Short mmCIF file of C-alpha atoms and ligand atoms in Angstrom, two decimals:
data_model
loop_
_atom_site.label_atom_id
_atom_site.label_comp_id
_atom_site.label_asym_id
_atom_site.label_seq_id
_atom_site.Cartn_x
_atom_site.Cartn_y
_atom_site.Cartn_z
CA UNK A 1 -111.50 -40.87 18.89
CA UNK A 2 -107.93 -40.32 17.65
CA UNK A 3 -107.00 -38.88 21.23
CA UNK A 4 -108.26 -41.67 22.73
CA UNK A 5 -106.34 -43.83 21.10
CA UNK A 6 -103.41 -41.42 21.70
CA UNK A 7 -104.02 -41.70 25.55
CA UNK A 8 -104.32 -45.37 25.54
CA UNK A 9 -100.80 -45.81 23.80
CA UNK A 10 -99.18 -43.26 26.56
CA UNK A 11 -100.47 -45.61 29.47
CA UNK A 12 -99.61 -49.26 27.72
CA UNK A 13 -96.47 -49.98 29.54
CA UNK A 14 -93.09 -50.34 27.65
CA UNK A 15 -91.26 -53.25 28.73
CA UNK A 16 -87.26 -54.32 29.12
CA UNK A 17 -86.95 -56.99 26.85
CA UNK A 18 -90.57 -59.18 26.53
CA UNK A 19 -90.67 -62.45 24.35
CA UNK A 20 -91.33 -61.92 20.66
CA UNK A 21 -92.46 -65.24 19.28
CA UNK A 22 -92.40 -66.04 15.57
CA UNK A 23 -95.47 -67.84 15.14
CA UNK A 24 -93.72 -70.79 13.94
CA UNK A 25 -93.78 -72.29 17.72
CA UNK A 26 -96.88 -73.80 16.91
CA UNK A 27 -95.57 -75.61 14.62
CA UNK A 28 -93.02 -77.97 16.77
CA UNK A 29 -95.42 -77.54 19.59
CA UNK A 30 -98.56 -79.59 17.49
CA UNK A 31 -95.50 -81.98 16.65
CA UNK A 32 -94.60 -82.86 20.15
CA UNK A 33 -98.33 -83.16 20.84
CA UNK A 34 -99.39 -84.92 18.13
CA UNK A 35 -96.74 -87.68 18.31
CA UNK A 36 -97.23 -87.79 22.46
CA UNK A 37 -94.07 -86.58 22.90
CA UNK A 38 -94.98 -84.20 26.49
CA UNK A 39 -92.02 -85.17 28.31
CA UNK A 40 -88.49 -84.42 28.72
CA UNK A 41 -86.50 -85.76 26.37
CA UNK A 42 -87.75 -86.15 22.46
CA UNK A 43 -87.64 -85.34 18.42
CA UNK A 44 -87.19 -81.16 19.29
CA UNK A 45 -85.07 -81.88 22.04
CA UNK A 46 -82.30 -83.94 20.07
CA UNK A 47 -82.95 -81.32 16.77
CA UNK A 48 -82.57 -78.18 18.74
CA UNK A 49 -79.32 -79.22 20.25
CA UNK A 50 -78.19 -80.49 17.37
CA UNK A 51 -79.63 -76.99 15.65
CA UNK A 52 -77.70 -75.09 18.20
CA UNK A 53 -74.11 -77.13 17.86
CA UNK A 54 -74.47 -76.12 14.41
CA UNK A 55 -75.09 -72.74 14.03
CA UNK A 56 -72.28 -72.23 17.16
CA UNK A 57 -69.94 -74.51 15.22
CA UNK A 58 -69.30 -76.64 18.32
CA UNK A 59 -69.26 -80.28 18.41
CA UNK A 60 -72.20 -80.80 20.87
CA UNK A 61 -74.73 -79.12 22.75
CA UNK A 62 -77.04 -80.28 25.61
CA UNK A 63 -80.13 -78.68 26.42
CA UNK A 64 -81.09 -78.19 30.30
CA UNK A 65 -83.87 -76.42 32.03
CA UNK A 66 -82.04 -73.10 32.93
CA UNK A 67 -78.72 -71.72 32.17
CA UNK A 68 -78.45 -71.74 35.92
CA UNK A 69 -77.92 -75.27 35.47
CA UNK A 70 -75.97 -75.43 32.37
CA UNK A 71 -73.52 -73.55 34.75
CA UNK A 72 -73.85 -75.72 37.44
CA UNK A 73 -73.50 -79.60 35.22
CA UNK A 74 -70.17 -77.23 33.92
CA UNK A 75 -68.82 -76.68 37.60
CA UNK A 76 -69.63 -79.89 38.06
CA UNK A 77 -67.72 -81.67 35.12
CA UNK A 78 -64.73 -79.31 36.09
CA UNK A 79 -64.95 -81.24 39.40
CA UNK A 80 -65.32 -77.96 41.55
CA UNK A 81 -65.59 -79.28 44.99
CA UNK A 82 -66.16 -78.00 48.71
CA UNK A 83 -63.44 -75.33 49.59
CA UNK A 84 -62.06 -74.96 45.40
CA UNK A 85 -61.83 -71.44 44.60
CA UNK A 86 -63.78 -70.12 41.06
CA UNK A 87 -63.07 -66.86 39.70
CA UNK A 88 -66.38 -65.17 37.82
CA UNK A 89 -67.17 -61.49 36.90
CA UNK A 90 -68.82 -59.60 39.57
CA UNK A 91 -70.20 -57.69 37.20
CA UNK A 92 -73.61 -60.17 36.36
CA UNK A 93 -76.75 -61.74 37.40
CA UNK A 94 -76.49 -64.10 40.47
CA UNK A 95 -77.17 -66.78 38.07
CA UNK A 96 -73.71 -66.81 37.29
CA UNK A 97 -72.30 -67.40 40.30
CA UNK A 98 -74.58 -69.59 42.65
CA UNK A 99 -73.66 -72.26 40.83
CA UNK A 100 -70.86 -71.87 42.71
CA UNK A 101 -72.06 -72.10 45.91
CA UNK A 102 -74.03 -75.25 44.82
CA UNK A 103 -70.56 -76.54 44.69
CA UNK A 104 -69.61 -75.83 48.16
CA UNK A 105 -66.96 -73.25 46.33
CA UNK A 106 -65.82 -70.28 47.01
CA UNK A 107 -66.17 -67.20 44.58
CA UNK A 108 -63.42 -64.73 43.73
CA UNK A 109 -65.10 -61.38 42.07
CA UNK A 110 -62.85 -59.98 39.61
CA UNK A 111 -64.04 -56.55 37.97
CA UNK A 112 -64.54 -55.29 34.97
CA UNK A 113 -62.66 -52.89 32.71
CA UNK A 114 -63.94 -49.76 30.52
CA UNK A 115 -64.00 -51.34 27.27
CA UNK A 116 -66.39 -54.01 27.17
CA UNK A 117 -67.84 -53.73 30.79
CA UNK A 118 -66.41 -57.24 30.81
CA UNK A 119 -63.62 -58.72 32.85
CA UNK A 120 -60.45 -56.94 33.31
CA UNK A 121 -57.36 -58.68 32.29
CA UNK A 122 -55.45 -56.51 34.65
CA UNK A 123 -57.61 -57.65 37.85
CA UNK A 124 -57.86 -61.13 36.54
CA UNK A 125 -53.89 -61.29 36.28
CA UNK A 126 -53.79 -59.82 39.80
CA UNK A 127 -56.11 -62.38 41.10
CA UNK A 128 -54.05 -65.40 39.50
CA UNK A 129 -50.94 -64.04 40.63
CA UNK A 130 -52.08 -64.17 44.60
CA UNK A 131 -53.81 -67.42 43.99
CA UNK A 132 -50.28 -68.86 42.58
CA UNK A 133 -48.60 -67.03 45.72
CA UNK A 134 -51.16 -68.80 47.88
CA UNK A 135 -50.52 -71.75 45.96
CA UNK A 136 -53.95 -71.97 45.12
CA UNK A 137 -55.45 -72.10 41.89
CA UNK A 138 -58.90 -71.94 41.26
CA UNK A 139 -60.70 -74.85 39.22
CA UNK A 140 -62.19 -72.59 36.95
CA UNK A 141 -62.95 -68.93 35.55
CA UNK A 142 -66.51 -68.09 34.66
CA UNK A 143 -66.50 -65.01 31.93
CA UNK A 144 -69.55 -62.88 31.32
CA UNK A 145 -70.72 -61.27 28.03
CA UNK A 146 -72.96 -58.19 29.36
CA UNK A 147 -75.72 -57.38 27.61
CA UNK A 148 -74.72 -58.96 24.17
CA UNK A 149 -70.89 -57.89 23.81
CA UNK A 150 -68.29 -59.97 24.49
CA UNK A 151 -65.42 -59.79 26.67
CA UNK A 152 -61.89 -59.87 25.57
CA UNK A 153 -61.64 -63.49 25.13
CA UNK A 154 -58.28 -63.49 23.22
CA UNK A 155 -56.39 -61.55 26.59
CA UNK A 156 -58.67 -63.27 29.35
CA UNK A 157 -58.19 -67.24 27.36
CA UNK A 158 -54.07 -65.82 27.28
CA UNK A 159 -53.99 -65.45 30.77
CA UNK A 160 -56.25 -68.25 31.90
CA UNK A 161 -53.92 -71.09 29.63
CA UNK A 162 -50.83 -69.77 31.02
CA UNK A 163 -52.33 -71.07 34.09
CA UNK A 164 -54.10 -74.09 33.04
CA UNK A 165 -57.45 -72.84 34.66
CA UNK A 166 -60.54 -73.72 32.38
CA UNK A 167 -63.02 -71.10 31.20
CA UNK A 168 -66.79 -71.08 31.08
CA UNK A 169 -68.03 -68.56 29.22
CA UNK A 170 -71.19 -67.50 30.61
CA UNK A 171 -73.19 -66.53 27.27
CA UNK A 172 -76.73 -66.15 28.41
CA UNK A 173 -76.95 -62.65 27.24
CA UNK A 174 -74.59 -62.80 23.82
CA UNK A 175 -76.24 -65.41 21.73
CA UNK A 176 -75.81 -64.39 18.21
CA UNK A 177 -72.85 -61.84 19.30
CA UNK A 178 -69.81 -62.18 17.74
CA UNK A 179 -65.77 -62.26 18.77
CA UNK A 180 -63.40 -61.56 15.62
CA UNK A 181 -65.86 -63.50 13.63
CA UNK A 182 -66.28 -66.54 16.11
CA UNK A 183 -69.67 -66.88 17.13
CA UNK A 184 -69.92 -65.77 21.10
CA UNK A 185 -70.20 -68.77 23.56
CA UNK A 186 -67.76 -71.07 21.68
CA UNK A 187 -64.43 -69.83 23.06
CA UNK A 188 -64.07 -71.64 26.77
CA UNK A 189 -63.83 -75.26 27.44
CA UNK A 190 -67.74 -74.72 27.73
CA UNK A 191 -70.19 -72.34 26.93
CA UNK A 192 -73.73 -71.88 28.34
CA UNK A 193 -76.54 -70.18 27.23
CA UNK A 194 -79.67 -69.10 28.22
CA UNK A 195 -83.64 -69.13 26.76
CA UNK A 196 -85.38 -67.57 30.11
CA UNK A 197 -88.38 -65.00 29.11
CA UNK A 198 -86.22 -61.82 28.72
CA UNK A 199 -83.40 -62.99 26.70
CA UNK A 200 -82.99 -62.47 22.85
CA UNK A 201 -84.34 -65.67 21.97
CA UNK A 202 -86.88 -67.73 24.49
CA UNK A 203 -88.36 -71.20 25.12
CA UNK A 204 -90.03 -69.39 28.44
CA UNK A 205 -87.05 -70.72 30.53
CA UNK A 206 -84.71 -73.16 29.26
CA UNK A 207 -80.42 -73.21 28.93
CA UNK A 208 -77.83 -74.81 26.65
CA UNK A 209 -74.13 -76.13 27.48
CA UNK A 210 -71.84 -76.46 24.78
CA UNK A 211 -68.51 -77.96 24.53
CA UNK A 212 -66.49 -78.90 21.74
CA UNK A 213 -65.44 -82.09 24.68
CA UNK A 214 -68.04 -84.72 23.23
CA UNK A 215 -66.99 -86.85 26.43
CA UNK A 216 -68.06 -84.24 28.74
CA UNK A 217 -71.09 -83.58 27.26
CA UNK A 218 -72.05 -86.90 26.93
CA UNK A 219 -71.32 -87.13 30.94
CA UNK A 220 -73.34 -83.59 31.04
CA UNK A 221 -76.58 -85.51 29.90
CA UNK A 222 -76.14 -88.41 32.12
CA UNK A 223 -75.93 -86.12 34.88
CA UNK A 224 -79.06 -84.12 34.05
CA UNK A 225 -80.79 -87.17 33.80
CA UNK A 226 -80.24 -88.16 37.33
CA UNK A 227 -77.49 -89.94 36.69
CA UNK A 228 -78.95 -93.06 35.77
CA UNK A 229 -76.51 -96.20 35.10
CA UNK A 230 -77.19 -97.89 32.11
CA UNK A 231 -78.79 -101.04 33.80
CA UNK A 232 -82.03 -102.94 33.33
CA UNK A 233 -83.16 -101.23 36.14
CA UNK A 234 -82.85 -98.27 38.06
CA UNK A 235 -79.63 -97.87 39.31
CA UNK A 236 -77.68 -94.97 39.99
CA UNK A 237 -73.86 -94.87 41.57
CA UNK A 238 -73.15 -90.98 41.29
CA UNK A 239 -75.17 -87.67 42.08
CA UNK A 240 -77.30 -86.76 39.29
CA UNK A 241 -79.38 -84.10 38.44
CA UNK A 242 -83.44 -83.29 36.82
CA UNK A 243 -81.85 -80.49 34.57
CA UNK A 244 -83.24 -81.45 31.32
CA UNK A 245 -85.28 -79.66 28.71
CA UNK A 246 -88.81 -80.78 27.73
CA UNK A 247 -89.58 -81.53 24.39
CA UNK A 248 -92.62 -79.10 24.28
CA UNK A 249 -90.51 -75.99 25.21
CA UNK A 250 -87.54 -77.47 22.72
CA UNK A 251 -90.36 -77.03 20.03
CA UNK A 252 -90.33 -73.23 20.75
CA UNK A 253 -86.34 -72.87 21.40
CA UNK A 254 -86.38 -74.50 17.21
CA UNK A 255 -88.63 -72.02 16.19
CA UNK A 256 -86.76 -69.19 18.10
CA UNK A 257 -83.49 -70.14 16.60
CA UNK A 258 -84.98 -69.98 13.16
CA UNK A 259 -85.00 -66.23 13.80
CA UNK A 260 -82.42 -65.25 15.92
CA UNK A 261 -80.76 -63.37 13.29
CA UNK A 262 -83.77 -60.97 12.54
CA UNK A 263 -83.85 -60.48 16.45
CA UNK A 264 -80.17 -59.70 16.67
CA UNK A 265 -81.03 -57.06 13.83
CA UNK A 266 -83.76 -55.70 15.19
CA UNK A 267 -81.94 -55.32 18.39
CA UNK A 268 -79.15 -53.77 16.92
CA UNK A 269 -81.53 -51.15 14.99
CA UNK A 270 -83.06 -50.19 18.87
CA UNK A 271 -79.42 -49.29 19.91
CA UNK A 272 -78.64 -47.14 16.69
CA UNK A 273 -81.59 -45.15 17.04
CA UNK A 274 -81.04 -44.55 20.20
CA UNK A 275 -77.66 -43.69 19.65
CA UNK A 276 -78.78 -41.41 16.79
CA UNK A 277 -81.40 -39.34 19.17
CA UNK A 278 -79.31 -39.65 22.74
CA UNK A 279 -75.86 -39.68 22.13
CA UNK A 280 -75.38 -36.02 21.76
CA UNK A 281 -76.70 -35.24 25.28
CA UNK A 282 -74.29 -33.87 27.29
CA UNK A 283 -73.34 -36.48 30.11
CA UNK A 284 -74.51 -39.76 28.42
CA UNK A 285 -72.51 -42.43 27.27
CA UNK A 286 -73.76 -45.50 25.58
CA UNK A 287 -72.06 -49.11 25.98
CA UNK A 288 -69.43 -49.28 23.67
CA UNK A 289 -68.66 -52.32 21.36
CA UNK A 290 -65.43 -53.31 21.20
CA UNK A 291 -63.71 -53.18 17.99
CA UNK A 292 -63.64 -56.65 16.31
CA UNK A 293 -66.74 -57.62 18.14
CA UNK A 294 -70.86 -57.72 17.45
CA UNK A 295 -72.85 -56.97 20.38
CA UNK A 296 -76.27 -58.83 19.67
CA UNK A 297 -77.29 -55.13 21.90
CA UNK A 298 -79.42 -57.76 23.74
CA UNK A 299 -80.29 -54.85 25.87
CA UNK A 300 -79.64 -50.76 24.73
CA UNK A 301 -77.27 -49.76 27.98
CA UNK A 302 -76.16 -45.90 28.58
CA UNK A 303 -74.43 -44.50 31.65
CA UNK A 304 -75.45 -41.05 32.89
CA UNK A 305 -72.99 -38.75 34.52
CA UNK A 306 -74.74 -36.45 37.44
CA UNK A 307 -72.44 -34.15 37.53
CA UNK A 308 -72.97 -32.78 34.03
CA UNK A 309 -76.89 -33.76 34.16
CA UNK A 310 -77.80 -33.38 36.94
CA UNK A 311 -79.62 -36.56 37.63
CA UNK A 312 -78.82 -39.69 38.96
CA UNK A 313 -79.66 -42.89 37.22
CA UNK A 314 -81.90 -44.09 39.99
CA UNK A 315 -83.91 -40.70 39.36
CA UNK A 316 -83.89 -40.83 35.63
CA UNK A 317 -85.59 -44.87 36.23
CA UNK A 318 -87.95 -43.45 38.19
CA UNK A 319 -88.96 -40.61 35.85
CA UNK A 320 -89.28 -43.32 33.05
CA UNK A 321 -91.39 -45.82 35.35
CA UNK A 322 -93.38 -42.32 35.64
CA UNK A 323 -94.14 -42.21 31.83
CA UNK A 324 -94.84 -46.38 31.78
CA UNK A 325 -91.60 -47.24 30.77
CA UNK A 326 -89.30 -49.86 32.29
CA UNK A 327 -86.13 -49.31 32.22
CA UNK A 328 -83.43 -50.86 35.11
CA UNK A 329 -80.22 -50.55 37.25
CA UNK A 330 -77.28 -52.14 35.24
CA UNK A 331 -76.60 -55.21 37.60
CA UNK A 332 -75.65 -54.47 40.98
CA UNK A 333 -71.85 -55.84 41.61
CA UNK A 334 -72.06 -59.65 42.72
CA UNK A 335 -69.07 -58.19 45.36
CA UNK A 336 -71.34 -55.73 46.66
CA UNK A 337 -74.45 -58.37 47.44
CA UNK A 338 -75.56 -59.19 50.83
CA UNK A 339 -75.11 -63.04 49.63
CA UNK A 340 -70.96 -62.82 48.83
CA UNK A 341 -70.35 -60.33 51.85
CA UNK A 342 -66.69 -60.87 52.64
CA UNK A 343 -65.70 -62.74 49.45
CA UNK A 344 -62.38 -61.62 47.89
CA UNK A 345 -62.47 -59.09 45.22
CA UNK A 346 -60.03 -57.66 42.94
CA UNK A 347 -60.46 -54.12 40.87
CA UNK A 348 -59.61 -53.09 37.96
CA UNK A 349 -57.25 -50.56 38.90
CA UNK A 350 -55.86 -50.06 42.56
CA UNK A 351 -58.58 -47.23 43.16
CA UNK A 352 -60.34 -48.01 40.71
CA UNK A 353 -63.68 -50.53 40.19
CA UNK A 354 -65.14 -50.03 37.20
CA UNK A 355 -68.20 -51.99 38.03
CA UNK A 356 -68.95 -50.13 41.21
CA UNK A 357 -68.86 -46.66 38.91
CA UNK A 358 -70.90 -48.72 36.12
CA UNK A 359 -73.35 -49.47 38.58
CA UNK A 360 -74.20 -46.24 39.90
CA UNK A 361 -74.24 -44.84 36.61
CA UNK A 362 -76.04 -47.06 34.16
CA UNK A 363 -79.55 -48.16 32.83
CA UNK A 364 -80.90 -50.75 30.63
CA UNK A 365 -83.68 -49.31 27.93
CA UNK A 366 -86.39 -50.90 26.78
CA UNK A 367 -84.94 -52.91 23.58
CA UNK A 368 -87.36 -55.45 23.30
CA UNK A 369 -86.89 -57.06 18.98
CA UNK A 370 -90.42 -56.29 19.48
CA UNK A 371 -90.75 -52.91 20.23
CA UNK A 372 -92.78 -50.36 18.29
CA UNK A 373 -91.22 -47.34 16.70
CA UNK A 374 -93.67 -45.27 18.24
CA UNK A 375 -92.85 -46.90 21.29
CA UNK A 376 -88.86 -46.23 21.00
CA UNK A 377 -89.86 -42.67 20.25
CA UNK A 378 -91.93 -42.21 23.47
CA UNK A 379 -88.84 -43.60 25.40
CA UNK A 380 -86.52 -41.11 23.70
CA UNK A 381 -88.49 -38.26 24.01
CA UNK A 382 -89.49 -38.76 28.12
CA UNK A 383 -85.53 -39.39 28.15
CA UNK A 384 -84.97 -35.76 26.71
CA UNK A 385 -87.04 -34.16 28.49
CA UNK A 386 -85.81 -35.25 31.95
CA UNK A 387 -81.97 -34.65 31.10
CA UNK A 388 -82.69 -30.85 29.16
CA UNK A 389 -84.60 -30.08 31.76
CA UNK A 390 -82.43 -30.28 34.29
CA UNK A 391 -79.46 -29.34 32.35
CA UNK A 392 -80.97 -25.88 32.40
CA UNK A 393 -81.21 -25.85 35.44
CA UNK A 394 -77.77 -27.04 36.79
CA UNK A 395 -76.38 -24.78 34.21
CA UNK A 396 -78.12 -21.96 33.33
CA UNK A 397 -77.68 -19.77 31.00
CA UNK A 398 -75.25 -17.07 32.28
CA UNK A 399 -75.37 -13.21 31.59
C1 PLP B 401 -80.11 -65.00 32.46
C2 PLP B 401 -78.72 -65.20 32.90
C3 PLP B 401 -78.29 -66.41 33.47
C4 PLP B 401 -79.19 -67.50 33.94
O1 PLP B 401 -80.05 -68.03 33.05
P1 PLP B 401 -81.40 -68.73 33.58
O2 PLP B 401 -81.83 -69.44 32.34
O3 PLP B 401 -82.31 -67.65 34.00
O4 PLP B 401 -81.04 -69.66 34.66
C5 PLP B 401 -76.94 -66.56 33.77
N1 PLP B 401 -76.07 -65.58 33.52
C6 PLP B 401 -76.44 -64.40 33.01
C7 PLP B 401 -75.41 -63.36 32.76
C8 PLP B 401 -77.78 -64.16 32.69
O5 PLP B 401 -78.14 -62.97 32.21
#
């Protein structure tokens, strides 16, 4: 009987980063149907954006269907237009930057830098200073917060006023993270967020822009609601967009937020324990978090050198997939994809891109807030065993 059971748990796949609900979803959910409110728009709606504002401690918050589109109604507002140049990270989901090409725009990748896996100062300064040559600014700078930790806001915002260049902060992964005590998200003229499936709190898909720039947000929601002029009839003089949340999935973002801070904790436990059980094998390096800064560890992220292993992180993913666990490729460079072939890019050092070695060398663990201890345990060990393994045999034991 017991082994069974045993077997069972060995084959039940171990996932990324599933949803964890709270149980509280029902809750709004019954609301919204109860009162008829199945539509987008609504009670949960105007509380969880409200909810949101507060707990960020930004003015106002408007709640979309994707953060896809929270990034796009930002471009937009920052009037990026056909042929305007946008910096972002390269180092990110596509999300981030298609937005961009929604626009018409044209991307400029800039890399990231050791520290934070974030953007580099040094590249971005680099990038600014041949855009001023060309005398050719770009309209905006879109910052990424990997995997929960922030980047270093206080350099990148420096360099990014000096030129009068906006900054989204693209916080889809770093809700609840924290920059020298300011909550993550709140530190560019907007910040978006994110409630797709995988990320640390969920509404199945949904997004959030935030501003402390009530105007803009104001004009935000009139856009996402195609733009409709306030007449007795329909009537509509600019481009608008369908990019708002339903009140049904707003129910679950309410309940979601409720617990963020348990998920951020239990997210943060993942990482320590793997830190505590991984750390000391030779030729892996964990993410670090910058000093000053809390990583929400939305996801646990390690790089693995080969050269000391002796296996590459493409091997080491497939050796986990093996044993039912799921664990991925840190993104793939936006520079490097098919889609942005020939866009400008600018390293972090001359020789040097960061993201490029990042990429070749990382993996995301399963950290779902969710996860079983059992679970971790079975991750940690089918990680050991790969990497001692072949540690003997690229070095073995002389004499
Ligand atoms: C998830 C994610 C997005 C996009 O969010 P969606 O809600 O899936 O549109 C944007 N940027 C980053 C960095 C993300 O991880």
């Amino acid at each position: 009987m017991e082994e069974v059971l045993v077997n069972h748990d060995k084959n039940k796949k171990i996932l990324l980063s599933p949803p964890h609900l709270s149980g509280n979803e029902w809750k709004y959910i019954q609301e919204a149907i109860d009162t008829n409110w199945i539509a987008p728009l609504g009670p949960n709606v105007d509380a969880f954006e409200k909810e949101m504002a507060s707990y960020l401690g930004v003015k106002d918050a408007v709640a979309v269907s994707s953060g896809t589109a929270a990034i796009h109604l930002a471009l937009s507002l920052l009037d990026v237009k056909k042929g305007d140049t946008v910096f972002c990270s390269t180092l990110t989901f596509v999300a981030s930057a298609n937005p961009i090409l929604y626009q018409d725009a044209v991307p400029v990748f800039i890399d990231s830098e050791p520290e934070t896996w974030n953007m580099s100062s040094e590249a971005l300064e680099k990038a600014f200073e041949d855009a001023m040559l060309a005398g050719k600014l770009p309209k905006a700078v879109i910052v990424v917060n990997l995997y929960g930790q922030s980047a270093k806001m206080e350099e990148i915002l420096a360099i990014c006023n000096r030129y009068e260049v906006p900054m989204i902060e693209d916080a889809a992964e770093s809700l609840g993270s924290q920059y020298k005590g300011k909550k993550s998200g709140t530190f560019g003229k907007f910040g978006i967020f994110s409630f797709n499936g995988n990320k640390i709190v969920t509404t199945s898909g949904g997004g959030m822009l935030v501003s402390d720039d009530l105007d803009a947000i104001q004009k935000a929601r009139f856009l996402a609601t195609q733009a409709k002029d306030s007449a007795p009839y329909y009537q509509h003089s600019k481009k608008g967009y369908n990019y708002r949340m339903s009140n049904v999935l707003a129910g679950i973002g309410r309940a979601q937020l409720e617990v963020l801070e348990e998920r951020v904790n239990a997210k943060r436990f993942n990482f320590l324990k793997y830190y505590k059980e991984l750390s000391k094998l030779p030729g892996v390096q964990f993410m670090p978090e910058l000093e000053g800064t809390l990583s929400n560890r939305w996801l646990t992220t390690l790089t693995i050198d080969e050269k000391i292993t002796g296996i590459a992180a493409a091997q080491l993913i497939q050796s986990l997939a093996d044993d039912h666990i799921e664990a991925r490729h840190v993104w793939k460079p936006l520079h490097l994809q098919p889609l942005f072939k020939g866009q400008k890019y600018y390293s972090h050092g001359e020789h040097k891109s960061i993201s490029e070695t990042l990429f070749m060398t990382g993996i995301c663990l399963p950290s779902g807030s969710n996860m079983e201890n059992d679970e971790q345990m079975r991750v940690i060990e089918s990680l050991k065993m790969v990497i001692l393994q072949r540690a003997k045999m690229t070095h073995p034991i002389s004499g």
